[in-house]
Amino acid sequence: MGKLRFILAIAVGKFSAFILGRVFKRGTNTPGIIMLKICPDALARFKMPETTVCVTGTNGKTGTSNLLTHIIRKSGKTVVNNSKGSNMAPGLASALVTQCSLSGRVKADVAVLEVDERSSQFIYTKFVPDYILCTNLFRDSIMRNGHSGFIFDKINDYLNEKTTLVLNGNDGISGLLGEGVCKRVFFSVDRTSRSTQECEDTVCDLSACPKCSHPLEYEFYHYNHIGSFRCPECGFKLPESSYRASDVDFDADTFVFSGPAGESAVLPFGKNGFFNVFNITGACAVCRLMGIDIETVSESVEDLSAKTGRFDERLIGSAKVTSMLSKNQNPISCSQSLKYLNGEGEKDAVLLITDSNDKAHGHEDISWLYDTDFKPLSGENVKRVYIGGSRCWDLANCLEINSVPTEKLRIFEDYDELASAVSGEICPGRETVIYFELYATRVVSKIKAQIEKTGGKAQ
Amino acid sequence: MKKIVIETLYPEFNNLYGDRGNVLYLKKKLEKSGCEVSVIQTGLFDTPNFINSKTDFLYIGPCQEKQQLIELERLKEIKPALEERINGGAVTFASGNAFELFGEYIELPGGEKTEALGFFPYHAERFSRLRYNDCSVGEFGDMLVTGFKNLLSFSYGELPEPFLKMKKGAGMNKKCGFEGVCKNNFFATYHTGPLLALNPQFSEYIIKLIDSEIEVLPLSYEKQAYEKRIKELL
């Protein structure tokens, strides 16, 4: 009965994927949703590829999954992944159903699946991944994710002893996953010229020892709680890392990747910035564990170094306009993108990061703004800060509390007025940096269109 | 110039959900009102400042569930000093699940109970799975106080001296119309996040409790933010 149900689910899933692909010309979760309706345990019934890798963690999942897919394909293997759908059960089912036989055998050598942290129990209980790479764990969207301990349990409770975990050896939170249960391999980034002695970010999610609660001693911080630490009280520290990134060069944007077999390669980390060093090192570690040779790994990373959809930089007439997608209610990711303002040159910032009308994404709770590091906005090179949307007064209040000079602020409840103001006040030689949430995509396009109309000159 | 001392207990644990905004706001507001402010961060293994020195405002924020039980053991060691502070009328503010520390006990989903400080006749029960989120409005005297809740537990029992009468959102549990404690100048609330930064009127009230002579000056946007939220929520 179950088998029949599964075959029916595959047939319907494939058919709906075909139709939807024709009509909407894009990937969607609908085939997976339908499939799981017909056969709730479908994910347990696929005959999975020889190797399955899952990628999870708070930040860097997508970039890491894409890189992994790319390297593995370059090595000559075929890959199925869920890059076109969601990272929850329906997204995975959609990805698998489009590439399986009618009996449910997935037609690929490797599956690379990005997995939402909270979906662990609906996924790892259905099939056992050979590898789970966890990029890191941080505080994230409050309403969806609660706190890092809550998310840790959500993953840790569903791990299987047959899975090898590939963990960030600079992260004392995710670094405890699977302790005593799974085989664990660590990767880490050595001290760089930008490492600090004290945590310079607003929040540090791990300052007390997870074993004995005494203050941890950090040898250095990379950012937030990512760094190298030990507990002077009980001696706790994370295991030695097998895969390492060293010699990070911020002028050339390169670093040296090395592994336990003595293999090493100089790799570029591209425009995505320093976080990409972690993503690349983690992805390379998994590839090496899968037996892909270092030359293939190295060449593949080079191909992909500059691509990202979240960062768009363009010159409109004489105006430089940069826009960055800011992650939903995630103070760490938002703080990191704000650091871009610290770069040289005069800048105007546009913040479209909180709006109570976006109920679908739970923007009503603005608490996360108080965990966000707005220091870069106080820099002398940042001349104006535009704030838009229904919660603009809350954001303005938070900025004032964080000592951002109020003279810089331009506040608009109405997005159209904001768009006109930004485009109308463009200063030659000054870069406009727009931070936006998905709901504000329309506003960003409008600002860009209006700047285009005026040719990037102030009216 | 008036000197004001603010103390935050156990910031290595009690730093979830933007709760740091409470102290950040209070400091900014006091400084704008002409005070000199020092903020003391007291770690889990340090002796709290308020035990031996004048501390105008003591803040205890919410923490993760595992940490709550560890913190509770530390607090039990200073229970007499906390009791004396509350009875003596020194301004103290606890938010989020720190509210639970002052009740009778905390019950885990499996039924296991951990004794709490026992100052008030309520107890907390943790949820096994879901979390509770809301944006709420409650009455404190003739003031409206608005805030957020992100909880993994509710409390039950009695609130002889509640802080808020809820107009929107849950009280200390979904069936209770009241939440928090307001006794002398001790405030405990289930609200998480930067409650003080959201409520200029209530914050002014708190500052007047710290020192009635302070002439409280407004920040530039707090009133607009507050009024807009209240209007939308009610």
XYZ file of C-alpha atoms in Angstrom:
693
model
C 0.000 0.000 0.000
C 2.756 2.397 1.025
C 4.730 1.527 -2.049
C 1.771 2.196 -4.334
C 1.087 5.442 -2.612
C 4.710 6.452 -3.141
C 4.620 5.587 -6.837
C 1.404 7.551 -7.225
C 3.006 10.474 -5.393
C 5.985 10.337 -7.765
C 3.742 10.296 -10.827
C 1.654 13.218 -9.598
C 4.741 15.084 -8.379
C 6.475 14.677 -11.727
C 3.376 15.706 -13.646
C 2.802 18.834 -11.553
C 6.497 19.740 -11.811
C 6.273 19.418 -15.599
C 3.145 21.572 -15.857
C 4.373 24.195 -13.392
C 7.739 24.341 -15.107
C 6.000 24.953 -18.436
C 3.628 27.585 -17.105
C 5.792 29.461 -14.615
C 9.217 28.598 -15.986
C 10.683 28.215 -12.551
C 11.227 25.809 -9.715
C 8.589 25.613 -7.042
C 7.756 23.655 -3.912
C 4.309 22.709 -5.129
C 5.232 19.259 -6.510
C 6.811 18.456 -3.146
C 3.799 19.717 -1.207
C 1.460 17.577 -3.334
C 3.779 14.610 -3.031
C 3.935 14.784 0.756
C 0.148 15.101 0.886
C -0.245 11.851 -1.022
C 2.643 10.047 0.665
C 3.744 11.718 3.926
C 6.836 9.552 4.304
C 7.957 10.041 0.681
C 11.358 11.319 1.776
C 11.998 7.982 3.476
C 11.093 6.023 0.336
C 13.387 7.521 -2.274
C 16.382 5.427 -3.147
C 18.929 8.104 -2.381
C 22.143 8.593 -4.366
C 25.366 6.972 -3.296
C 26.310 10.056 -1.319
C 23.996 12.557 0.374
C 25.290 15.805 1.834
C 23.065 18.151 3.825
C 24.044 21.735 4.543
C 22.522 23.529 7.500
C 23.341 26.405 9.891
C 22.240 29.992 10.489
C 24.319 31.836 7.910
C 25.963 30.749 4.673
C 23.830 27.705 3.820
C 22.948 28.737 0.286
C 26.395 29.908 -0.748
C 27.982 26.777 0.663
C 25.464 24.443 -0.998
C 25.947 26.123 -4.367
C 29.697 25.863 -4.080
C 29.524 22.198 -3.063
C 27.277 21.407 -6.010
C 29.635 23.187 -8.359
C 32.783 21.416 -7.138
C 31.154 17.987 -7.153
C 29.858 18.507 -10.706
C 33.321 19.603 -11.800
C 34.678 16.346 -10.431
C 32.526 14.555 -12.993
C 29.692 13.435 -10.767
C 26.037 14.225 -11.293
C 24.290 16.177 -8.542
C 20.707 16.707 -7.513
C 20.101 19.749 -5.313
C 17.269 21.903 -3.978
C 18.693 25.257 -5.059
C 15.474 26.074 -6.918
C 13.086 25.263 -4.108
C 12.845 25.702 -0.375
C 15.123 24.166 2.220
C 12.252 22.449 4.005
C 10.765 18.996 3.400
C 8.578 20.021 0.403
C 11.543 21.714 -1.271
C 13.641 18.587 -0.879
C 10.810 16.378 -2.145
C 10.375 18.652 -5.191
C 14.067 18.459 -6.002
C 14.177 14.673 -5.664
C 10.948 13.941 -7.540
C 12.051 15.792 -10.648
C 15.185 13.681 -10.836
C 14.046 10.201 -9.912
C 12.836 7.164 -11.803
C 9.227 6.053 -11.471
C 10.343 3.611 -8.812
C 11.894 6.423 -6.785
C 15.558 5.878 -7.539
C 17.225 9.294 -7.565
C 19.201 9.606 -10.777
C 22.338 11.341 -9.572
C 25.609 10.354 -7.956
C 25.305 12.864 -5.157
C 22.508 14.812 -3.441
C 23.453 18.217 -2.041
C 20.549 19.432 0.052
C 20.247 22.681 1.925
C 18.243 22.054 5.085
C 16.492 24.601 7.259
C 17.605 24.065 10.861
C 14.057 23.720 12.128
C 13.237 21.071 9.526
C 15.827 18.610 10.840
C 13.264 16.333 12.433
C 11.289 15.991 9.204
C 14.391 15.185 7.171
C 17.129 13.376 9.107
C 14.557 10.943 10.457
C 13.545 10.023 6.888
C 16.947 9.299 5.418
C 20.447 9.301 6.845
C 22.750 11.840 5.219
C 26.338 10.678 4.804
C 27.497 14.154 5.729
C 25.904 17.118 7.421
C 27.840 20.339 7.141
C 26.772 22.926 9.710
C 28.118 26.360 8.807
C 27.446 28.014 12.189
C 24.697 28.766 14.700
C 23.772 32.261 15.780
C 20.768 34.061 17.093
C 18.403 34.440 14.169
C 14.877 35.629 13.489
C 13.302 35.731 16.942
C 9.800 34.723 16.010
C 10.842 31.744 13.916
C 13.995 30.559 15.588
C 13.854 31.584 19.227
C 17.463 31.376 20.357
C 20.582 29.456 19.395
C 20.089 26.822 22.115
C 16.589 26.109 20.849
C 17.877 25.617 17.303
C 20.822 23.543 18.526
C 18.410 21.069 20.134
C 16.251 21.029 17.006
C 19.217 19.692 15.043
C 21.012 17.692 17.707
C 17.980 15.634 18.724
C 17.651 14.140 15.233
C 21.215 13.250 14.317
C 22.047 9.691 13.328
C 25.269 8.001 14.404
C 25.952 6.983 10.798
C 26.239 10.612 9.694
C 29.613 12.334 9.624
C 29.297 15.909 10.832
C 31.496 18.577 9.310
C 31.605 21.396 11.836
C 32.948 24.892 12.205
C 35.827 24.679 14.681
C 35.557 28.414 15.336
C 31.972 28.120 16.551
C 31.503 26.912 20.109
C 27.743 26.578 19.602
C 27.384 24.382 16.489
C 30.733 22.775 17.381
C 28.967 20.756 20.084
C 26.558 19.061 17.667
C 26.630 15.268 17.691
C 29.073 15.066 20.577
C 29.377 11.426 21.595
C 27.017 10.345 18.814
C 28.463 11.121 15.383
C 31.852 11.073 13.780
C 32.862 14.739 13.718
C 35.327 16.514 11.454
C 36.220 20.135 12.099
C 37.301 22.978 9.860
C 38.468 26.381 11.007
C 40.045 29.644 10.004
C 43.338 30.666 11.613
C 43.916 34.086 13.140
C 43.915 36.800 10.455
C 45.168 40.368 10.346
C 41.600 41.438 11.173
C 41.113 39.153 14.161
C 40.500 41.001 17.413
C 41.320 40.415 21.047
C 37.907 41.571 22.272
C 34.537 40.939 20.658
C 33.865 44.127 18.737
C 30.383 43.192 17.622
C 27.199 44.064 19.456
C 26.278 40.520 20.351
C 28.351 37.542 21.339
C 26.232 34.407 21.576
C 28.843 32.469 23.505
C 30.749 34.121 26.309
C 30.170 31.528 29.035
C 31.583 28.013 28.821
C 28.901 25.621 27.522
C 30.146 23.001 29.993
C 30.732 24.865 33.248
C 29.308 28.384 32.615
C 32.525 30.175 33.606
C 33.757 32.969 31.317
C 35.498 31.644 28.202
C 38.888 32.962 27.243
C 39.088 33.855 23.569
C 42.505 33.731 21.987
C 40.976 35.813 19.180
C 37.640 36.661 17.609
C 36.926 36.586 13.873
C 33.458 38.115 14.345
C 30.749 37.782 16.999
C 31.395 34.500 18.854
C 33.323 32.988 15.943
C 36.948 32.642 16.998
C 39.262 30.481 19.046
C 38.601 29.904 22.727
C 39.163 27.703 25.722
C 37.722 27.604 29.205
C 40.336 28.408 31.833
C 38.130 26.821 34.494
C 37.381 23.361 33.091
C 39.742 23.308 30.105
C 36.962 22.844 27.555
C 37.793 23.620 23.940
C 36.748 22.311 20.554
C 38.723 19.443 18.964
C 41.594 20.260 16.591
C 40.505 21.111 13.074
C 41.509 18.738 10.264
C 40.833 21.280 7.540
C 42.125 24.786 7.879
C 42.144 28.166 6.227
C 45.289 30.170 6.892
C 47.166 33.159 5.462
C 43.989 35.108 4.711
C 45.094 37.987 2.493
C 42.603 40.848 2.475
C 44.344 42.689 -0.372
C 44.413 39.785 -2.777
C 41.198 38.222 -1.363
C 42.876 34.827 -1.103
C 43.650 32.260 1.569
C 45.409 28.925 1.885
C 43.261 25.826 2.346
C 44.959 22.779 3.809
C 43.927 19.310 4.881
C 45.182 16.403 6.980
C 46.822 14.576 4.061
C 49.188 17.486 3.579
C 47.175 18.818 0.617
C 46.937 22.564 0.197
C 45.800 25.199 -2.308
C 45.588 28.977 -2.568
C 41.940 29.890 -3.024
C 40.159 33.177 -3.796
C 37.242 34.217 -1.582
C 35.882 36.923 -3.804
C 33.453 39.724 -3.249
C 31.317 37.949 -0.681
C 33.915 38.866 1.854
C 35.483 37.107 4.766
C 32.457 34.895 5.577
C 33.060 33.190 2.311
C 36.342 31.859 3.688
C 34.312 29.761 6.132
C 31.843 28.651 3.460
C 34.616 27.651 1.076
C 36.648 25.882 3.745
C 33.610 23.900 4.897
C 32.632 22.968 1.343
C 36.200 21.965 0.474
C 36.422 19.841 3.615
C 33.338 17.871 2.549
C 34.720 17.453 -0.984
C 38.031 16.170 0.316
C 36.205 13.739 2.627
C 34.335 12.518 -0.462
C 37.672 11.889 -2.122
C 37.634 14.697 -4.693
C 41.195 15.684 -5.518
C 42.541 19.032 -4.399
C 43.196 20.277 -7.955
C 39.543 19.888 -8.938
C 38.463 21.536 -5.696
C 40.821 24.438 -6.228
C 39.879 25.054 -9.894
C 36.165 24.925 -9.083
C 36.415 27.467 -6.281
C 38.202 29.828 -8.634
C 35.338 29.681 -11.160
C 32.765 30.675 -8.644
C 34.501 33.271 -6.544
C 32.531 36.414 -7.398
C 28.941 35.286 -7.789
C 26.179 36.223 -5.428
C 22.595 37.334 -5.873
C 22.393 39.314 -2.687
C 24.793 42.025 -3.723
C 24.207 44.273 -6.713
C 26.515 47.094 -7.620
C 25.962 49.364 -10.596
C 26.797 52.711 -12.038
C 23.764 54.717 -13.112
C 25.012 57.793 -14.944
C 27.440 59.289 -12.485
C 25.810 57.663 -9.472
C 27.067 54.468 -7.895
C 24.192 52.474 -6.433
C 24.768 49.317 -4.408
C 21.961 47.205 -3.042
C 22.166 44.347 -0.581
C 19.505 41.909 0.427
C 19.350 41.965 4.190
C 18.232 38.740 5.814
C 14.923 38.553 7.571
C 15.279 39.738 11.153
C 18.784 38.355 11.397
C 20.874 40.858 13.404
C 24.198 39.134 12.706
C 23.805 39.130 8.954
C 22.448 42.696 8.952
C 25.354 43.931 11.111
C 27.829 42.275 8.790
C 26.408 43.891 5.684
C 26.369 47.296 7.386
C 30.137 46.992 7.765
C 30.354 47.600 4.026
C 29.786 51.279 4.901
C 33.139 51.344 6.700
C 34.840 51.188 3.292
C 36.375 54.267 1.751
C 34.413 57.064 0.112
C 31.322 59.117 0.929
C 28.117 57.163 1.212
C 24.389 57.554 1.740
C 22.616 54.610 3.324
C 19.008 53.599 2.672
C 17.473 51.229 5.224
C 14.387 49.273 4.170
C 14.725 46.572 6.792
C 11.635 46.663 8.968
C 7.974 46.966 8.102
C 4.991 45.855 10.162
C 2.914 45.351 7.009
C 5.055 42.392 6.087
C 3.153 40.121 8.457
C 4.180 37.009 6.551
C 7.729 37.452 7.718
C 6.898 38.565 11.219
C 8.327 42.012 11.035
C 6.198 43.292 13.855
C 8.762 42.392 16.488
C 11.527 44.953 16.130
C 13.610 43.661 19.061
C 16.318 42.425 16.701
C 17.203 46.006 15.791
C 18.661 46.325 19.288
C 21.016 43.403 18.606
C 22.157 44.973 15.358
C 25.378 46.916 15.163
C 24.642 50.311 13.634
C 28.055 51.818 14.396
C 29.007 52.075 10.688
C 26.177 54.604 10.218
C 27.951 56.945 12.631
C 31.055 57.008 10.437
C 31.934 60.432 9.039
C 31.870 59.112 5.490
C 28.184 58.236 5.847
C 26.369 61.467 5.084
C 22.684 60.615 5.080
C 20.621 57.726 6.357
C 17.221 57.243 4.730
C 14.684 55.177 6.628
C 11.433 53.982 5.148
C 8.307 52.054 6.009
C 5.695 51.783 8.712
C 8.221 51.110 11.477
C 10.537 53.963 10.491
C 10.080 55.698 13.854
C 11.154 52.607 15.738
C 14.257 52.287 13.618
C 14.993 56.006 14.009
C 14.571 55.682 17.776
C 16.936 52.710 17.847
C 19.514 54.630 15.816
C 19.302 57.607 18.155
C 19.750 55.307 21.159
C 22.803 53.867 19.387
C 24.161 57.427 19.052
C 23.852 57.727 15.275
C 23.674 61.540 14.759
C 20.018 62.438 14.186
C 20.994 65.183 11.691
C 21.786 62.409 9.221
C 18.366 60.835 9.364
C 15.727 61.260 6.637
C 12.564 59.489 7.668
C 9.670 58.535 5.380
C 6.659 56.429 6.246
C 5.754 56.477 2.569
C 8.019 54.505 0.258
C 7.275 56.589 -2.827
C 8.291 59.775 -1.050
C 11.448 58.025 0.087
C 12.255 56.884 -3.449
C 11.826 60.439 -4.784
C 13.953 61.883 -1.991
C 16.796 59.419 -2.514
C 16.901 59.885 -6.274
C 16.366 63.640 -6.053
C 19.227 64.222 -3.650
C 21.882 62.088 -5.330
C 25.316 63.610 -4.818
C 27.952 63.182 -7.515
C 30.767 60.927 -6.389
C 28.802 59.574 -3.469
C 27.723 55.958 -3.300
C 24.139 55.112 -2.393
C 23.960 51.860 -0.450
C 20.526 50.289 -0.134
C 19.797 47.616 2.460
C 16.516 45.927 1.808
C 14.298 43.066 2.815
C 12.496 41.032 0.161
C 9.237 42.921 0.665
C 10.960 46.148 -0.368
C 12.247 44.859 -3.717
C 9.676 47.062 -5.445
C 10.981 50.151 -3.633
C 14.567 49.358 -4.593
C 13.577 49.033 -8.256
C 11.712 52.304 -8.027
C 14.698 54.130 -6.541
C 16.955 52.735 -9.251
C 14.471 53.605 -12.005
C 14.161 57.186 -10.768
C 17.920 57.595 -10.552
C 18.145 56.235 -14.069
C 15.628 58.811 -15.274
C 17.677 61.682 -13.925
C 20.900 60.100 -15.142
C 22.265 60.031 -11.636
C 22.255 63.786 -11.211
C 20.544 65.670 -8.444
C 17.430 67.519 -9.536
C 25.454 66.273 37.911
C 23.501 63.298 39.236
C 25.318 59.986 39.188
C 23.211 56.958 38.354
C 24.398 53.366 38.666
C 22.755 50.674 36.534
C 23.588 47.021 37.081
C 22.871 44.154 34.663
C 22.928 40.699 36.168
C 24.573 37.867 34.224
C 24.781 39.417 30.757
C 26.572 36.321 29.432
C 23.218 34.529 29.723
C 20.625 37.252 29.897
C 21.132 38.795 26.504
C 18.460 37.390 24.214
C 16.088 39.175 21.848
C 17.386 42.735 21.919
C 16.821 42.980 25.669
C 20.078 44.868 25.889
C 18.008 47.704 24.407
C 16.473 48.316 27.851
C 19.705 49.363 29.498
C 21.017 51.023 26.351
C 17.880 53.153 26.206
C 17.867 54.010 29.890
C 21.482 55.122 29.730
C 20.843 57.311 26.690
C 17.727 58.842 28.205
C 19.383 59.541 31.569
C 22.387 61.096 29.870
C 20.136 63.293 27.776
C 18.392 64.311 30.994
C 21.714 65.449 32.407
C 22.850 62.454 34.467
C 26.168 60.693 34.557
C 25.514 56.987 34.099
C 27.680 54.001 34.838
C 26.639 50.517 33.770
C 27.992 47.549 35.691
C 27.861 44.131 34.034
C 27.925 41.445 36.685
C 28.937 37.957 35.559
C 27.550 34.719 36.918
C 30.495 34.212 39.251
C 30.893 37.837 40.381
C 29.434 39.373 43.511
C 26.632 41.722 42.469
C 27.284 45.388 43.044
C 23.891 46.015 44.627
C 24.752 43.865 47.641
C 27.424 46.259 48.896
C 26.912 49.541 47.039
C 24.126 51.848 46.000
C 22.658 50.607 42.726
C 19.877 52.749 41.300
C 18.557 50.311 38.748
C 19.005 46.543 38.662
C 18.169 44.705 35.447
C 17.704 40.980 34.885
C 16.909 39.889 31.320
C 15.726 36.622 29.794
C 17.960 33.676 28.961
C 17.914 30.245 27.342
C 16.093 27.499 29.220
C 19.136 25.455 30.220
C 20.858 28.596 31.429
C 17.826 29.645 33.457
C 18.282 26.744 35.855
C 22.015 27.429 36.237
C 21.301 31.099 36.898
C 18.647 30.213 39.429
C 21.189 28.382 41.561
C 23.364 31.508 41.646
C 20.393 33.697 42.514
C 19.424 31.439 45.408
C 22.801 32.220 46.956
C 21.936 35.930 47.009
C 18.264 35.467 47.832
C 18.328 37.452 51.111
C 19.960 40.425 49.380
C 17.389 40.338 46.562
C 14.547 40.128 49.050
C 15.927 43.054 50.993
C 16.296 45.077 47.802
C 12.705 44.438 46.724
C 11.279 45.137 50.169
C 13.418 48.229 50.493
C 11.935 49.728 47.313
C 15.060 49.906 45.167
C 14.170 49.948 41.457
C 14.526 46.490 39.928
C 13.347 45.296 36.532
C 13.169 41.690 35.313
C 11.966 40.786 31.826
C 11.114 37.727 29.742
C 11.562 34.418 31.526
C 13.412 36.234 34.334
C 9.852 36.790 35.624
C 9.755 33.065 36.418
C 12.791 33.222 38.698
C 10.742 35.038 41.327
C 7.872 32.514 41.432
C 7.666 29.243 43.311
C 9.057 26.743 40.835
C 9.719 25.986 37.179
C 8.246 22.799 35.762
C 9.864 21.076 32.794
C 7.813 19.269 30.112
C 8.656 15.929 31.732
C 7.169 17.080 35.041
C 10.482 17.704 36.779
C 10.327 20.755 39.038
C 13.076 23.178 39.994
C 12.469 25.342 42.994
C 12.637 29.079 42.216
C 13.114 32.042 44.571
C 9.582 31.771 45.914
C 8.851 35.479 46.358
C 5.461 35.279 44.657
C 2.729 32.581 44.476
C 2.980 31.538 40.810
C 4.963 28.886 38.961
C 6.134 28.391 35.380
C 5.418 25.469 33.085
C 7.608 25.042 30.036
C 6.100 24.089 26.694
C 7.353 20.913 25.130
C 7.395 22.157 21.544
C 5.888 25.414 20.441
C 6.828 28.945 21.271
C 4.447 31.786 21.999
C 4.880 35.065 20.115
C 2.799 38.181 20.349
C 2.693 41.954 20.300
C 0.675 43.105 23.241
C -0.753 46.119 25.006
C -1.531 46.321 28.700
C -2.633 48.947 31.195
C -0.377 50.092 33.984
C -2.413 52.616 35.964
C -3.522 55.126 33.352
C -0.650 54.267 31.031
C -0.650 51.903 28.085
C 2.423 49.693 27.867
C 3.235 47.817 24.658
C 5.735 45.052 24.061
C 6.652 41.744 22.508
C 6.592 38.258 23.865
C 8.605 35.312 22.705
C 8.163 32.575 25.252
C 8.748 28.886 25.737
C 6.655 28.749 28.892
C 3.663 30.254 30.680
C 3.013 30.789 34.369
C 0.094 29.795 36.563
C -1.061 30.607 40.055
C -1.751 33.983 41.599
C -0.610 37.499 40.907
C -1.534 39.489 44.002
C 0.211 42.571 42.617
C 0.119 42.347 38.815
C 2.077 44.734 36.603
C -0.243 44.901 33.576
C -3.924 44.379 32.909
C -3.855 43.096 29.355
C -5.869 44.750 26.617
C -4.270 42.763 23.813
C -2.206 39.608 23.995
C -1.880 36.949 26.679
C -1.317 37.580 30.367
C 0.949 35.257 32.317
C -0.863 32.516 30.424
C -3.505 32.547 27.711
C -6.401 32.415 30.157
C -5.118 35.084 32.499
C -5.869 38.749 31.860
C -2.963 39.989 33.965
C 0.752 39.638 33.766
C 3.901 40.500 35.640
C 4.540 41.783 39.113
C 4.732 45.321 40.430
C 5.571 45.396 44.110
C 7.148 48.439 45.701
C 9.541 49.393 42.914
C 10.127 45.860 41.693
C 8.850 45.132 38.199
C 8.822 41.723 36.571
C 7.221 41.185 33.164
C 7.004 38.364 30.650
C 7.724 40.838 27.860
C 10.925 40.233 25.945
C 12.903 42.768 23.972
C 13.494 46.470 24.522
C 10.334 47.219 26.536
C 11.664 50.487 27.964
C 12.704 51.788 24.538
C 9.171 51.120 23.263
C 7.377 52.903 26.102
C 8.585 56.456 26.765
C 5.826 57.210 29.253
C 6.488 54.138 31.373
C 10.231 54.724 31.167
C 9.789 58.256 32.448
C 7.840 56.801 35.360
C 10.737 54.417 36.072
C 13.276 57.245 35.922
C 11.195 59.266 38.367
C 11.269 56.263 40.711
C 15.048 56.187 40.441
C 15.204 59.876 41.330
C 12.146 62.107 41.362
C 14.262 65.215 40.824
C 15.472 64.194 37.377
C 13.861 66.314 34.712
C 13.274 63.729 32.008
C 13.899 64.926 28.461
C 12.410 63.107 25.463
C 14.341 61.438 22.667
C 13.510 62.629 19.167
C 11.350 59.802 17.795
C 10.232 57.662 20.717
C 6.814 59.260 21.061
C 5.915 58.839 17.391
C 7.043 55.211 17.399
C 5.029 54.511 20.551
C 1.857 56.221 19.404
C 1.906 54.569 16.014
C 2.307 51.108 17.508
C -0.452 51.594 20.082
C -2.799 52.935 17.436
C -2.165 49.951 15.175
C -2.425 47.354 17.901
C -5.643 48.568 19.503
